[in-house]
XYZ file of C-alpha atoms in Angstrom:
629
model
C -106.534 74.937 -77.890
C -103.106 75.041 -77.162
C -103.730 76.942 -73.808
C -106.544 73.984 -72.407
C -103.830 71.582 -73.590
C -101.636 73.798 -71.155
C -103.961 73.456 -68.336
C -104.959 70.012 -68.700
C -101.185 68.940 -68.458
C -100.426 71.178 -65.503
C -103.772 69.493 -63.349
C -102.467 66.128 -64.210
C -99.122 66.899 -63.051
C -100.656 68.043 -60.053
C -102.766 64.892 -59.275
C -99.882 63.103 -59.988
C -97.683 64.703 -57.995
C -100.290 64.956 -54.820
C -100.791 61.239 -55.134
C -97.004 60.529 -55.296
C -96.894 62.310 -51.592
C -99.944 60.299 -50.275
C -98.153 57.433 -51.387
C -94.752 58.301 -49.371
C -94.774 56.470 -45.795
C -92.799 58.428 -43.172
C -89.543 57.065 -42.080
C -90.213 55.856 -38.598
C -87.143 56.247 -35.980
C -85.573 53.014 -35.117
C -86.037 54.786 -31.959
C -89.294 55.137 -31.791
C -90.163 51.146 -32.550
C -87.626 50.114 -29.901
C -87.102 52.529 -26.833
C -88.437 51.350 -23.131
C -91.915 52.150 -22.625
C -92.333 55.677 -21.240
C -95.151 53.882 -18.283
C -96.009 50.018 -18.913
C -96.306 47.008 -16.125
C -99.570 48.720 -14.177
C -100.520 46.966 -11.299
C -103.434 48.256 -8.616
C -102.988 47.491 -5.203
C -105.282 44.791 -3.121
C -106.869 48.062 -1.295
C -107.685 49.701 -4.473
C -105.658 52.773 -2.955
C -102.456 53.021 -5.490
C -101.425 52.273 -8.934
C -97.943 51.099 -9.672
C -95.932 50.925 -12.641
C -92.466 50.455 -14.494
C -90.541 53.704 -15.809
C -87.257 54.253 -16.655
C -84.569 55.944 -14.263
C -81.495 55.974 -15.758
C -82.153 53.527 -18.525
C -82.989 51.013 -15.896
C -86.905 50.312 -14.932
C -87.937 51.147 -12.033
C -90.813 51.273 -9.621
C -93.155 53.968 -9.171
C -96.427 54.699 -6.833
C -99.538 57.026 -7.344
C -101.889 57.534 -5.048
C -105.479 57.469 -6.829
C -106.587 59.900 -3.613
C -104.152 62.306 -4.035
C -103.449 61.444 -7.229
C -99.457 62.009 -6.554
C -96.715 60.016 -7.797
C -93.183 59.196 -6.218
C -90.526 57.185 -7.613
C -90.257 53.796 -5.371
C -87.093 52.661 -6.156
C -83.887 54.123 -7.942
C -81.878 51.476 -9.205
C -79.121 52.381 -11.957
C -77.126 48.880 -12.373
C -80.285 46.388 -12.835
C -83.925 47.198 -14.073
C -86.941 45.744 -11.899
C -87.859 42.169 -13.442
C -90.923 42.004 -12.276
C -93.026 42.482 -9.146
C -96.406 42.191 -7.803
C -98.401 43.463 -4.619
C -99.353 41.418 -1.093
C -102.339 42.004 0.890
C -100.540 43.734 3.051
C -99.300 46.774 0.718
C -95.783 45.372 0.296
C -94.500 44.837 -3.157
C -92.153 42.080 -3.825
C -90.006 42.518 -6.701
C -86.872 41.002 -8.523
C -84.013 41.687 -10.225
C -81.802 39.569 -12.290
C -78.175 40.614 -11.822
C -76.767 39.271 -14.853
C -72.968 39.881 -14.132
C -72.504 37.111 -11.516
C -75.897 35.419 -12.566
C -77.490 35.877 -9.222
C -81.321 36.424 -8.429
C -82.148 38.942 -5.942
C -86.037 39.025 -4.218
C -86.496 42.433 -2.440
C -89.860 44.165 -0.628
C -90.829 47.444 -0.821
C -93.017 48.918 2.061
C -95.544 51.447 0.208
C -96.396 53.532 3.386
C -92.636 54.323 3.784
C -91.297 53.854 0.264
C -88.718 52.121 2.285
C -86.947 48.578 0.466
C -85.304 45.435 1.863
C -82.950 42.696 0.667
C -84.988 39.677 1.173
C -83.250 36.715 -0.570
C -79.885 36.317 -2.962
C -79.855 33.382 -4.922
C -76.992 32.541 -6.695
C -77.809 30.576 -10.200
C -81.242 30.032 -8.664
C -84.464 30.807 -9.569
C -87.758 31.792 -8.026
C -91.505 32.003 -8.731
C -94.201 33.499 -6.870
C -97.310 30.799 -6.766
C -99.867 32.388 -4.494
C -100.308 35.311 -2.025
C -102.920 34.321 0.656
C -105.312 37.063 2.110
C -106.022 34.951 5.556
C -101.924 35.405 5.997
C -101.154 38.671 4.073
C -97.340 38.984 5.071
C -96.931 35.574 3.946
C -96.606 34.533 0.303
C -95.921 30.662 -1.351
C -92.706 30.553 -3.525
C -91.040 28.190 -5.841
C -87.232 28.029 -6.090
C -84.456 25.650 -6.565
C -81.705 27.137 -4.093
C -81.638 23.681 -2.158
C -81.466 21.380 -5.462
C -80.847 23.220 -8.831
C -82.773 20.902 -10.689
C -85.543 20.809 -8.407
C -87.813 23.359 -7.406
C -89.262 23.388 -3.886
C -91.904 25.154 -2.122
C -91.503 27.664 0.774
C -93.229 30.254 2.864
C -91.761 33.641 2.712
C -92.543 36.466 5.045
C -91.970 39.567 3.178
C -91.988 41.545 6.147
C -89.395 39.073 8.532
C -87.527 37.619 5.550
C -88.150 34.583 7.250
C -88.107 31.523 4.944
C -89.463 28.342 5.595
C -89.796 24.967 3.725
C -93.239 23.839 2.864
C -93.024 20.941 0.721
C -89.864 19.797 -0.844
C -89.316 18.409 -4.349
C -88.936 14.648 -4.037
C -87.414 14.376 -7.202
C -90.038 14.324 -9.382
C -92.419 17.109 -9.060
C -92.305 20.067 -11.877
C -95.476 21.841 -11.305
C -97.611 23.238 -8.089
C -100.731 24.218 -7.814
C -102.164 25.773 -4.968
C -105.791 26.580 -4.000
C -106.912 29.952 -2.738
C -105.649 29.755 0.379
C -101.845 29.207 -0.738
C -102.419 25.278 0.390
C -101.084 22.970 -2.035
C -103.385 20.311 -2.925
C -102.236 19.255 -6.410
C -99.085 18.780 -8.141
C -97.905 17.324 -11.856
C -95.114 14.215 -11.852
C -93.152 13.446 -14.178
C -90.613 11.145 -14.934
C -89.798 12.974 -18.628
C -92.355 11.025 -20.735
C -95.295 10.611 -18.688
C -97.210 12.764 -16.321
C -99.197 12.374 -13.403
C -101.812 14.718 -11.697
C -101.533 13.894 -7.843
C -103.848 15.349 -5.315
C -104.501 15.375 -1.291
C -107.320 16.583 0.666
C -105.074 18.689 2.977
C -101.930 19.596 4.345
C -101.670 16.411 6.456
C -103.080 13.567 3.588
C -100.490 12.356 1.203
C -100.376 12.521 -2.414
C -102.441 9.909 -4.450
C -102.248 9.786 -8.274
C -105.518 10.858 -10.186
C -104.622 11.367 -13.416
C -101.705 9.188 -15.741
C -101.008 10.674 -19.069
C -98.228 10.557 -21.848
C -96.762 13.810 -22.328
C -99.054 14.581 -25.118
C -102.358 14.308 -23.702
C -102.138 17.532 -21.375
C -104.034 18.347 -18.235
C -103.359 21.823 -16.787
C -105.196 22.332 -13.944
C -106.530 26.350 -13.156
C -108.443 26.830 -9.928
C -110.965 24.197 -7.439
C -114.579 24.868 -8.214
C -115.318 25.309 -4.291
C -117.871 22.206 -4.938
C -117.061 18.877 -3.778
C -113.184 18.720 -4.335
C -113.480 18.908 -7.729
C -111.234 21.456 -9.947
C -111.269 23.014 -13.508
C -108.295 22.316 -15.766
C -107.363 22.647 -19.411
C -107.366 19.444 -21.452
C -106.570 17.442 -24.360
C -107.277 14.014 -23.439
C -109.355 12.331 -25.603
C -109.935 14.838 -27.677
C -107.668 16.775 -30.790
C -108.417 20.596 -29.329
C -107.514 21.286 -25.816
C -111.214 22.050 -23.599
C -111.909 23.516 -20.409
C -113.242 20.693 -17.959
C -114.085 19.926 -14.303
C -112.700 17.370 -13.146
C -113.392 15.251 -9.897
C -110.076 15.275 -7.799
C -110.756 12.137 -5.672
C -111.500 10.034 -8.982
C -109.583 12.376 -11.994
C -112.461 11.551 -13.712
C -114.002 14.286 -16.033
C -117.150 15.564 -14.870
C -118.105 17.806 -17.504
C -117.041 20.018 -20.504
C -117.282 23.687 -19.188
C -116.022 24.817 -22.745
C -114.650 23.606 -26.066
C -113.866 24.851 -29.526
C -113.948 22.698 -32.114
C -111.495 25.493 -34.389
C -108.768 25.578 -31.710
C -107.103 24.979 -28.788
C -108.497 27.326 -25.793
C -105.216 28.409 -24.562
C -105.932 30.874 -21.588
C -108.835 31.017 -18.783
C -109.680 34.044 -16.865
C -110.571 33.192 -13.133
C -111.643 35.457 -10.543
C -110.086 34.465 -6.993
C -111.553 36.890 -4.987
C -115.191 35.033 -6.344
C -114.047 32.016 -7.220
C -115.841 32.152 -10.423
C -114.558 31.844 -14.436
C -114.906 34.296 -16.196
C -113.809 33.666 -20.010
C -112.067 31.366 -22.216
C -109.529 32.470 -25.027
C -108.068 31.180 -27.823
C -106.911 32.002 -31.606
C -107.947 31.472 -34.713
C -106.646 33.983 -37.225
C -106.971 36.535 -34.727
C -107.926 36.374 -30.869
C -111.228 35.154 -29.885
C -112.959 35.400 -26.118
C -116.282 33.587 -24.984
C -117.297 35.095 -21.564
C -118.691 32.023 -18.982
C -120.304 34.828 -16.824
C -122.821 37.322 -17.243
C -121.497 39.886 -15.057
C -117.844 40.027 -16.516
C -119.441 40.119 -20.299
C -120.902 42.994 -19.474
C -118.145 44.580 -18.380
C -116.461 43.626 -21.179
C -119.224 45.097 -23.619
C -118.958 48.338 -21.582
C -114.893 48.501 -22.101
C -115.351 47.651 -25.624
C -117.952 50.861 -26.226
C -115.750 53.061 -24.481
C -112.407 51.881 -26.216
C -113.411 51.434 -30.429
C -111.545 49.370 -33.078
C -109.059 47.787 -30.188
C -108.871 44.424 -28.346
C -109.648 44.855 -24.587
C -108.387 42.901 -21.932
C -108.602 43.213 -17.942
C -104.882 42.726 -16.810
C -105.303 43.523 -12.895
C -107.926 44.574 -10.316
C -108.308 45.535 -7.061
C -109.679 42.822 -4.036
C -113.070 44.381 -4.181
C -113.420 44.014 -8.294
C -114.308 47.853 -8.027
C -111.143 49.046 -10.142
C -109.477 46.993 -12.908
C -106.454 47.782 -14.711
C -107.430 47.543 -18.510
C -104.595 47.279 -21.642
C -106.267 47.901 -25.099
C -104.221 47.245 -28.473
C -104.325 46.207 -32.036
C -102.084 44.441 -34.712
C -101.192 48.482 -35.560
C -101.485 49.861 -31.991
C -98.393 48.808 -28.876
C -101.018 49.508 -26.627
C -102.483 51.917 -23.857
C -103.128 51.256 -20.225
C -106.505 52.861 -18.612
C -108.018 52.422 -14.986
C -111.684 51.552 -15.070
C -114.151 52.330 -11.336
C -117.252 50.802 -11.692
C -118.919 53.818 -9.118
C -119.148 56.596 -11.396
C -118.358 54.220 -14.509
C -115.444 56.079 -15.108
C -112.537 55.372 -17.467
C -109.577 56.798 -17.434
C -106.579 56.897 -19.561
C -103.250 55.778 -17.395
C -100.743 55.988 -20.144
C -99.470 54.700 -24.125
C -97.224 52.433 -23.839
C -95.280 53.742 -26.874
C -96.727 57.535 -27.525
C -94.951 57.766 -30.679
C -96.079 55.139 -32.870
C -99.460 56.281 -34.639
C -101.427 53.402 -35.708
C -102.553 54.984 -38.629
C -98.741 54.825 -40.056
C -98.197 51.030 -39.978
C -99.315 48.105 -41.751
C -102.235 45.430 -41.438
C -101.022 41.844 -40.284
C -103.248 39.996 -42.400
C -103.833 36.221 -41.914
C -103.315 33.787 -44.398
C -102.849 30.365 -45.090
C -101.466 27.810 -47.739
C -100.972 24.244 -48.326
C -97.862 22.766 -47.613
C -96.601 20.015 -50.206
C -97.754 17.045 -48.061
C -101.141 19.110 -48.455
C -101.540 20.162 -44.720
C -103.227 23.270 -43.688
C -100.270 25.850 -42.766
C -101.366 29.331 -41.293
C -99.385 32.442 -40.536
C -99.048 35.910 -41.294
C -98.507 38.627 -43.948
C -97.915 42.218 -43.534
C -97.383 44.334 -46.237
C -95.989 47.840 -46.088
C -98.215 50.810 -46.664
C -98.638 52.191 -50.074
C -97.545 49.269 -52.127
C -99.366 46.603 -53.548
C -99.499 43.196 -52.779
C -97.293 42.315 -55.449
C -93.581 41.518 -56.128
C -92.756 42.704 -52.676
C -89.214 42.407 -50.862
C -90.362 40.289 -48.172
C -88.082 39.125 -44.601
C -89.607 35.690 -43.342
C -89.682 35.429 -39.515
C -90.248 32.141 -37.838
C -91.247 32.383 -34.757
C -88.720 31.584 -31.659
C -89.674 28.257 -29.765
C -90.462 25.243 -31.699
C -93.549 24.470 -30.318
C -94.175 28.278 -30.091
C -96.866 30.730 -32.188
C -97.269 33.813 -33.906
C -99.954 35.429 -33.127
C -102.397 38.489 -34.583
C -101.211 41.298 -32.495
C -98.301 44.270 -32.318
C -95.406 43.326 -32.952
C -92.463 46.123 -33.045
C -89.933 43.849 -35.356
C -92.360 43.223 -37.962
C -93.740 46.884 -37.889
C -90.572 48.291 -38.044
C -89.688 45.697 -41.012
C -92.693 47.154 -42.862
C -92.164 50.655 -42.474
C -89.007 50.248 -44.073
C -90.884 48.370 -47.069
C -90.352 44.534 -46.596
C -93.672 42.585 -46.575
C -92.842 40.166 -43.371
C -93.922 36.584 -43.416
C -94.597 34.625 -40.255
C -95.199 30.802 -40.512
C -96.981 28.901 -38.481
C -95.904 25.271 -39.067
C -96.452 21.949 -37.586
C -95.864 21.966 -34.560
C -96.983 25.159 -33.313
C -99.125 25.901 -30.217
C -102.781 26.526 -30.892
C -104.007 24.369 -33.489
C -104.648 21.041 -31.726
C -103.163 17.859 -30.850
C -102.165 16.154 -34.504
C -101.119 19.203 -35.863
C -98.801 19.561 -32.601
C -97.770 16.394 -32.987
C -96.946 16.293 -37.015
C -94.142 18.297 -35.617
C -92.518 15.674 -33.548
C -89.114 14.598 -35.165
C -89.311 17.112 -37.920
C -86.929 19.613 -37.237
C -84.860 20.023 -40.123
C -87.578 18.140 -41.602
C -90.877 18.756 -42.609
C -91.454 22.224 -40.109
C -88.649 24.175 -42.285
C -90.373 22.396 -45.168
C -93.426 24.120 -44.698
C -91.523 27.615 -44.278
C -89.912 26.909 -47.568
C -93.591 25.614 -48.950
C -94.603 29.389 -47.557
C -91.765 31.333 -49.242
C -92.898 28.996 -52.309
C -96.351 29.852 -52.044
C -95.431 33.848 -51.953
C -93.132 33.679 -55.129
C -96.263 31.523 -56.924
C -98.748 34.311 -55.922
C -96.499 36.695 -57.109
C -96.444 38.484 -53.591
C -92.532 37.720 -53.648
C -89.827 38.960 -55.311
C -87.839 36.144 -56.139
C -84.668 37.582 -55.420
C -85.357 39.765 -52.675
C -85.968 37.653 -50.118
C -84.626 37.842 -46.184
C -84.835 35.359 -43.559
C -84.697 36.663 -39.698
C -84.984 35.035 -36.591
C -84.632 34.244 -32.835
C -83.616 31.130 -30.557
C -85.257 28.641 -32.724
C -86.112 31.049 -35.524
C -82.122 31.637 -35.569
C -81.775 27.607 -36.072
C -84.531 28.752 -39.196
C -82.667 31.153 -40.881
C -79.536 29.490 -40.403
C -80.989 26.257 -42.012
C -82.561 28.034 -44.610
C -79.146 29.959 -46.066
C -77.344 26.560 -45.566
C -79.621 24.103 -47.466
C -81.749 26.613 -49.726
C -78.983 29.005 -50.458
C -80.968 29.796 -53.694
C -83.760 31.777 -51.594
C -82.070 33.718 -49.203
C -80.097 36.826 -49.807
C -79.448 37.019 -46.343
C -80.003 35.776 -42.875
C -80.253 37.451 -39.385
C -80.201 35.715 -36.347
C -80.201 36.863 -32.572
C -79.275 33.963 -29.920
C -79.370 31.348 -32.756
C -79.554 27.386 -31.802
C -76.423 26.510 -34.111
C -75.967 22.978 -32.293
C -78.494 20.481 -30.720
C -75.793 18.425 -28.786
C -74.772 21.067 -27.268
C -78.254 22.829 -26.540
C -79.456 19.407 -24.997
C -76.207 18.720 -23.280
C -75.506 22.553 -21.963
C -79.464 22.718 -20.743
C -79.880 24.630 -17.623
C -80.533 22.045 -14.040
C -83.802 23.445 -13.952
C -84.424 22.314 -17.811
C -83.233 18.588 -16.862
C -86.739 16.992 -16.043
C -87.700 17.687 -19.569
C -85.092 16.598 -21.438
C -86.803 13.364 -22.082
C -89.679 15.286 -23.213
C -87.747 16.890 -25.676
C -85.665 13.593 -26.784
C -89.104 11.933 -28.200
C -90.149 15.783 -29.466
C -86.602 16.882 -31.144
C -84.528 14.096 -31.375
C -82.507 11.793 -28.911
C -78.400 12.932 -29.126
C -77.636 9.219 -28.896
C -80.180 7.488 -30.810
C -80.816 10.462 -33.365
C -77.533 11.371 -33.353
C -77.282 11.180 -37.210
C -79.984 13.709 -37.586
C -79.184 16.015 -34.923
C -75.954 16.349 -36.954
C -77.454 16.757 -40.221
C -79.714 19.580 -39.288
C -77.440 21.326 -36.748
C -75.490 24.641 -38.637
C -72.207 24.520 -36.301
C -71.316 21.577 -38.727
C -72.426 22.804 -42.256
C -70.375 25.947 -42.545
C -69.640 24.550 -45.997
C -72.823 25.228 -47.117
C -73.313 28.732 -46.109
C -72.838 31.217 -48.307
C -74.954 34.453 -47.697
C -74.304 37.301 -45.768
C -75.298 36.778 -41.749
C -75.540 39.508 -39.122
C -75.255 37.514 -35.390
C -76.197 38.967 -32.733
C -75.502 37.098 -28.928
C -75.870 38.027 -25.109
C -72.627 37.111 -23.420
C -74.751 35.786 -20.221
C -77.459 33.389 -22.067
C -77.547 30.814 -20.247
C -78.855 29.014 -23.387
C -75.364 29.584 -25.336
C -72.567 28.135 -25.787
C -70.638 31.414 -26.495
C -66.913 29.327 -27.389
C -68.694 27.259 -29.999
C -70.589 30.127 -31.467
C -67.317 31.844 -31.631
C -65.561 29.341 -33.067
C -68.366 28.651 -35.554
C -68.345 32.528 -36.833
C -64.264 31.436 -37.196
C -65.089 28.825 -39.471
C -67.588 31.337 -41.768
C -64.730 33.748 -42.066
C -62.127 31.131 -42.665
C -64.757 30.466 -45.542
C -64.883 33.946 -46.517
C -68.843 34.099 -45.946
C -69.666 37.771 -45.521
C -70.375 37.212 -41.981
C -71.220 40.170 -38.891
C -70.961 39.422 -34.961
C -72.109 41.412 -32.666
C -71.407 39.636 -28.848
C -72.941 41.783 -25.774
C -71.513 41.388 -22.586
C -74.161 41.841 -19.494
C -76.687 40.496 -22.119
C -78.886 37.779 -21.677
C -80.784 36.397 -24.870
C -82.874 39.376 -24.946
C -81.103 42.802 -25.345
C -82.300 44.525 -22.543
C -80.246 47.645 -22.185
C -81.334 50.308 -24.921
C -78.897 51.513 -26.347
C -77.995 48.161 -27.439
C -81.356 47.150 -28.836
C -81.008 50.667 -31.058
C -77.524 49.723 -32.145
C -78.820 46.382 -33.417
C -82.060 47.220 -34.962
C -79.798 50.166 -36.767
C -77.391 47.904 -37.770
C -80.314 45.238 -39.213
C -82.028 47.974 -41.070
C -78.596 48.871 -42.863
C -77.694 44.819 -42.953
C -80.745 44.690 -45.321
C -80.846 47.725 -47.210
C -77.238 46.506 -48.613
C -78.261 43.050 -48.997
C -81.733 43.418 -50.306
C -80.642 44.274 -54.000
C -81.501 41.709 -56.808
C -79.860 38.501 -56.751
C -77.955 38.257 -60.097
């Protein structure tokens, strides 16, 4: 008797202790969440001849070249001060490309000739900015630019030769002007005026007709136009007006008159369109609902589509370049679990092949569902978001960092996301809110937003962190709040006027001051400050509120531990009064940890400082995260 006793014991000790390991999640690097991709930024070439991409050299990105005949690689360009920003081909097999040379905040535009691998200095621009709008195939050295080197507040339009350097005006800003929008050949036929409150869509015929207004809107009724139907002169465009979720339309440019609805949800806002230049045809619609949805407007691409999806299972499939022909496409695949791999797809041969992962060392089958959920907030609207819960625990008194999301009128959105997978692995459930305000979700709920910063949009994350602790997903007392830009405002708010819920708060480039972010705005930023003064709050008019909500003037009320971390080079900052506001905190004796970057923007881009930060939050937390007494 005694001996079965024996053996029972021993087998349950065994099951218990085999279920004990299942249980334990690895310890994923910090590293391994936050390192430069290995491969990422594929782009094919107009010819369908080479594939390009950014890899490191050097801890900088740069730009390399395969040849899909030869199938050989060569690194295009070797910078070690500044990465590649960002580049794209011409029909002639020249890549443009940028860099951003933060130390004396000037923007340089170079070329790089693929046959000869050989690169050349086209423009500087000091505190300038530049855009690419359209490369033409009828003039293939040639591409159409936007930059404000003539008026920093103004952008203008020129021709640049990438081959000559040559620069030449093509239609200059009159003052009011914030958007172009050219057709397929690079002509600009329609542009959006504004004078900060209401827009205008104006169109001409041609290069020699003048500008005539079609369209007259208030700011919140939005018309975004995408590509001319090649019938008629009429165009397709996003919009809103007269209706709560934003459709795709055609509208009739000589009139501005809607012609017909092309496509509408009546769930959501359809916030991206997929148009084919090279045959002037749509393609798809997107938008979001608790996680991505596509509706394909053409037969061919859907089948495509269907084809991609077979070949790639369990991931989200989108076409992110292709060549001039439509023979090869460059497809990215990923997941809420999965960064993300890049393939090449030939339609001869239907052949798929795997380019690279953009992060080889995350395993999808080590991180954590983001599930959607949503709650009511205490005026009763309909708040969505986010909840992902670490592996092997239950849904149920969890440590949990919030995260609102960065721009007010931003969104979080079902996909990877290395913060809140990294947040997870360590064992916080993360919540992401997506209140009033945010992008997506139509008109009125964009609109309940207006005003209510510091108002009712950190009222609904509170209502969210409320709604956790009342399902018992929460621990009360272990609770983080962690954020960026506006999501720094967040968590700064939410330590200095619900100091009861917080244990901590992180913030990276924090808004700690709306005077100052409205008065310090960049030139460029200038035509929508009126926007922003009926969206946020006027400094003279509002300037009671502005003070009330703003954190440089309630250090008084702040009283757990922050971790603040700040580019030197934002041009978003105000680096003196943040200084002088982490001053006040330690005159206060508020547990308080800065961490300024020099040669940093708002976004760390060097890596060894985004390790030594995400290090220094996952220790921040672990010390932090103990029970509230």
């Amino acid at each position: 008797m005694q001996g079965r006793l024996r053996s029972f014991l021993f087998i349950a000790f065994i099951l218990v202790f085999c279920a004990c390991k299942q249980n334990q999640v690895r310890q994923i690097p910090v590293s391994d969440f936050f390192k430069t991709p290995e491969k990422s930024f594929f782009k094919i070439s107009p010819d369908g001849k080479y594939i390009s991409y950014l890899r490191p050299y050097k801890d900088k990105q740069n730009i390399y070249i395969r040849s899909l005949a030869t199938g050989a690689e060569q690194m295009a360009t070797n910078f070690t001060d500044y990465s590649v920003r960002d580049y794209s081909w011409t029909f002639n097999n020249q890549i443009v490309f940028t860099q951003d040379i933060i130390a004396v905040d000037e923007f340089r535009i170079y070329t790089l000739d693929v046959a000869t691998l050989k690169v050349k200095s086209l423009v500087n621009l000091e505190k300038a900015r530049i855009r690419i709008l359209n490369r033409n195939r009828m003039q293939p050295d040639v591409i159409t630019v936007a930059m404000n080197k003539r008026d920093p507040v103004n952008f203008d339009v020129y021709r640049l030769n990438v081959k000559t350097g040559e620069l030449k005006p093509y239609l200059l800003n009159p003052g009011n002007i914030t958007k172009w929008y050219p057709d397929a050949n690079g002509n600009i036929r329609l542009v959006k005026v504004s004078d900060g409150v209401n827009e205008s869509i104006l169109y001409r015929a041609n290069d020699k007709a003048p500008f005539k207004s079609i369209i007259k809107n208030n700011f919140n009724d939005r018309v975004e136009p995408i590509a001319f139907t090649g019938v008629k002169n009429d165009f397709y465009a996003l919009s809103n007006v007269n209706r709560d979720k934003t459709a795709l339309i055609e509208i009739n440019a000589e009139t501005g008159k809607e012609a017909k609805v092309v496509y509408a949800s009546d769930k959501a806002d359809i916030l991206g369109v997929d148009y084919s230049k090279g045959k002037h045809r749509l393609e798809l619609v997107g938008w979001e609902e608790a996680k991505p949805q596509k509706h394909f407007l053409d037969n061919d691409i859907a089948k495509l589509y269907k084809n991609l999806s077979g070949k790639i299972k369990g991931n989200a499939v989108d076409i992110v370049d292709r060549d001039s022909a439509e023979n090869k496409f460059i497809i990215v695949s990923s997941t809420d679990k999965n960064p993300g791999s890049y393939y090449l797809y030939e339609r001869g041969g239907d052949k798929l092949t795997k380019l690279a992962d953009i992060n080889p060392e995350i395993k999808p089958e080590e991180l954590c569902d983001m599930q959607p959920i949503s709650f009511k907030a205490s005026d009763g609207m309909t708040i969505n978001g986010y909840l992902t819960i670490p592996q092997g625990k239950e849904r149920r008194n969890l440590p949990v960092v919030v995260m609102p999301h960065d721009g007010i009128w931003g969104r979080n959105s079902w996909d990877y996301d290395a913060e809140v997978q990294f947040l997870a692995n360590r064992g916080y459930a993360v919540f992401q809110v997506n209140f009033r305000g945010s992008a997506g979700y139509g008109k009125a709920f964009r609109m309940a937003g207006f005003k209510q910063v510091g108002g009712k949009i950190q009222q609904d994350i509170t209502d969210g962190v409320k709604w956790l602790i009342a399902n018992k997903i929460a621990n009360p007392k272990k609770i983080a709040i962690f954020g960026g830009g506006f999501g720094g405002f967040s968590a700064l708010y939410g330590v200095s006027f619900h100091p009861e819920m917080y244990n901590c708060a992180i913030v990276k480039y924090g808004l700690i001051n709306f005077f100052t972010y409205l008065k310090d705005a960049p030139p460029f930023f200038k035509p929508y400050l009126k926007m922003t003064y009926e969206m946020v709050g006027n400094p003279e008019t509002d300037a009671d509120h502005l003070r009330a909500i703003s954190p440089v003037f309630h250090t008084d009320k702040i009283k757990s531990p922050l971790l603040i971390f700040q580019g030197a080079k934002d041009p978003r900052a105000n680096i003196s009064e943040l200084n002088q506001f982490v001053r006040e905190l330690n005159k206060r004796n508020v547990p308080v940890i800065y961490r300024l970057k020099e040669n940093e923007r708002a976004y760390f881009k060097s890596e060894h400082n985004r390790m030594e930060m995400y290090a220094e939050i996952e220790t921040f937390l672990s010390n932090n995260m103990q029970v509230k007494p």
